Amino acid sequence: SLSAPQTLSPSAPQVGEIIEGLKEERYGVRIELKLTVFKEVRIKPLNLTKVTDKDKTTIVRLACDGELGPFSKIEALSIPKGHVVFQSSSEARHRAPIMDLAAFPMAIFKRVPHTTSSRRGAYDNQWATWLMIEPVSGFAPPQWQSMVGPVWVIRPGGEPLSTHDVIIANEFSSHLLDMYGDRSGVVPERDITPKVLSRHAFQYASHHHMMPNPGNLVHIPL
């Protein structure tokens, strides 16, 4: 059987998701033409190419506050390595500044919420905000402070990203935010390095019983 996500082949490489099976041997497919812009089309099975496991990678979705309840705060997703989010020219991709300094790059993309709400705070996403704080000031840019919505978090090079990686990155950001209020503050060259992050990751993973599968952050090459 065919499984989502699929890619259209051979002339249309956009990533699509099968949303229903139809009569006359056609499928309803939702294609992401570009980030958060979708189109639904009817495709014959012969025009669909299954994405194999070796052609997929793992990313992480962070839900906004209004989605919590029916949806988890954090979940791993499997998507094709050819997805538009991995294109270096994508204007919607935002690098997490602290993770860049710590030599474990992450990029964030805003996504469409699963649910809608008239409550402004429903679209806040503290985890995404913390990932986007600036190393010197400890503040995220205004567009990342509120009304962020759900996000995807990826490794820019397409490497797999685990939920443990993002949990530890969030805890590292929280640790730094506490330090910004201290008298000594945060000195990026001292406090945001691969060695410091790896040590923090190992301590957190050990304390929270993440072993023996703590994620990639515990194994950052130094």
mmCIF file of C-alpha atoms in Angstrom, residues 2-96:
data_model
loop_
_atom_site.group_PDB
_atom_site.id
_atom_site.type_symbol
_atom_site.label_atom_id
_atom_site.label_comp_id
_atom_site.label_asym_id
_atom_site.label_seq_id
_atom_site.Cartn_x
_atom_site.Cartn_y
_atom_site.Cartn_z
ATOM 1 C CA LEU A 2 1.018 3.607 -0.491
ATOM 2 C CA SER A 3 1.861 5.660 2.553
ATOM 3 C CA ALA A 4 2.203 9.381 3.221
ATOM 4 C CA PRO A 5 4.194 11.426 2.669
ATOM 5 C CA GLN A 6 4.627 10.871 -1.050
ATOM 6 C CA THR A 7 6.405 12.738 -3.817
ATOM 7 C CA LEU A 8 4.964 13.424 -7.232
ATOM 8 C CA SER A 9 7.068 11.899 -9.986
ATOM 9 C CA PRO A 10 8.817 12.590 -12.242
ATOM 10 C CA SER A 11 8.177 16.237 -13.122
ATOM 11 C CA ALA A 12 6.807 17.588 -9.834
ATOM 12 C CA PRO A 13 9.066 16.959 -6.847
ATOM 13 C CA GLN A 14 6.849 18.634 -4.267
ATOM 14 C CA VAL A 15 6.064 16.656 -1.149
ATOM 15 C CA GLY A 16 2.474 15.475 -0.927
ATOM 16 C CA GLU A 17 0.322 13.654 1.595
ATOM 17 C CA ILE A 18 -2.331 11.124 0.649
ATOM 18 C CA ILE A 19 -5.533 12.269 2.294
ATOM 19 C CA GLU A 20 -8.064 9.788 0.959
ATOM 20 C CA GLY A 21 -8.559 6.894 -1.427
ATOM 21 C CA LEU A 22 -10.950 7.551 -4.301
ATOM 22 C CA LYS A 23 -12.832 5.515 -6.855
ATOM 23 C CA GLU A 24 -11.428 5.128 -10.368
ATOM 24 C CA GLU A 25 -8.031 4.321 -8.847
ATOM 25 C CA ARG A 26 -7.158 7.897 -7.941
ATOM 26 C CA TYR A 27 -5.931 9.328 -4.685
ATOM 27 C CA GLY A 28 -6.610 12.674 -3.109
ATOM 28 C CA VAL A 29 -3.183 14.171 -2.445
ATOM 29 C CA ARG A 30 -2.384 17.333 -0.497
ATOM 30 C CA ILE A 31 0.760 18.894 -1.990
ATOM 31 C CA GLU A 32 2.841 21.453 -0.134
ATOM 32 C CA LEU A 33 3.775 23.812 -2.962
ATOM 33 C CA LYS A 34 5.804 25.898 -0.547
ATOM 34 C CA LEU A 35 5.803 26.200 3.219
ATOM 35 C CA THR A 36 2.224 26.342 4.573
ATOM 36 C CA VAL A 37 0.768 26.670 1.034
ATOM 37 C CA PHE A 38 -1.162 23.546 0.049
ATOM 38 C CA LYS A 39 -3.086 22.326 -2.981
ATOM 39 C CA GLU A 40 -5.276 19.247 -3.198
ATOM 40 C CA VAL A 41 -5.156 17.246 -6.444
ATOM 41 C CA ARG A 42 -6.308 13.833 -7.706
ATOM 42 C CA ILE A 43 -3.472 11.535 -8.730
ATOM 43 C CA LYS A 44 -3.369 8.077 -10.306
ATOM 44 C CA PRO A 45 -1.272 5.525 -8.386
ATOM 45 C CA LEU A 46 1.104 5.211 -11.361
ATOM 46 C CA ASN A 47 2.074 8.869 -10.881
ATOM 47 C CA LEU A 48 3.006 8.427 -7.225
ATOM 48 C CA THR A 49 6.417 7.320 -6.046
ATOM 49 C CA LYS A 50 6.697 5.842 -2.579
ATOM 50 C CA VAL A 51 9.317 7.444 -0.346
ATOM 51 C CA THR A 52 11.422 4.680 1.187
ATOM 52 C CA ASP A 53 12.772 4.768 4.724
ATOM 53 C CA LYS A 54 16.312 5.450 3.508
ATOM 54 C CA ASP A 55 15.033 8.587 1.772
ATOM 55 C CA LYS A 56 13.415 9.952 4.929
ATOM 56 C CA THR A 57 14.748 11.731 7.978
ATOM 57 C CA THR A 58 13.335 12.630 11.379
ATOM 58 C CA ILE A 59 12.365 16.137 12.478
ATOM 59 C CA VAL A 60 10.491 17.464 15.513
ATOM 60 C CA ARG A 61 7.210 19.369 15.745
ATOM 61 C CA LEU A 62 6.573 21.699 18.680
ATOM 62 C CA ALA A 63 2.898 22.452 19.280
ATOM 63 C CA CYS A 64 1.689 25.891 20.315
ATOM 64 C CA ASP A 65 -0.211 26.306 23.574
ATOM 65 C CA GLY A 66 -3.671 26.177 21.998
ATOM 66 C CA GLU A 67 -2.997 22.734 20.528
ATOM 67 C CA LEU A 68 -2.058 21.116 23.835
ATOM 68 C CA GLY A 69 -4.533 18.574 25.089
ATOM 69 C CA PRO A 70 -5.461 16.641 21.957
ATOM 70 C CA PHE A 71 -1.889 17.046 20.641
ATOM 71 C CA SER A 72 1.478 16.470 22.299
ATOM 72 C CA LYS A 73 3.830 19.380 22.959
ATOM 73 C CA ILE A 74 6.616 17.576 21.150
ATOM 74 C CA GLU A 75 6.517 14.826 18.553
ATOM 75 C CA ALA A 76 8.883 13.273 16.034
ATOM 76 C CA LEU A 77 7.900 13.318 12.357
ATOM 77 C CA SER A 78 9.356 11.389 9.439
ATOM 78 C CA ILE A 79 9.583 13.405 6.211
ATOM 79 C CA PRO A 80 11.396 13.005 2.874
ATOM 80 C CA LYS A 81 14.946 14.325 2.700
ATOM 81 C CA GLY A 82 13.868 16.202 -0.423
ATOM 82 C CA HIS A 83 11.316 18.308 1.463
ATOM 83 C CA VAL A 84 11.415 22.060 0.849
ATOM 84 C CA VAL A 85 12.506 22.709 4.453
ATOM 85 C CA PHE A 86 15.965 21.374 3.604
ATOM 86 C CA GLN A 87 16.495 23.765 0.715
ATOM 87 C CA SER A 88 19.187 26.236 1.761
ATOM 88 C CA SER A 89 17.443 29.078 -0.068
ATOM 89 C CA SER A 90 14.253 28.773 1.974
ATOM 90 C CA GLU A 91 13.356 32.240 3.283
ATOM 91 C CA ALA A 92 11.154 30.709 5.972
ATOM 92 C CA ARG A 93 14.062 28.943 7.653
ATOM 93 C CA HIS A 94 15.361 30.552 10.835
ATOM 94 C CA ARG A 95 18.537 29.305 12.481
ATOM 95 C CA ALA A 96 18.594 28.900 16.263
#
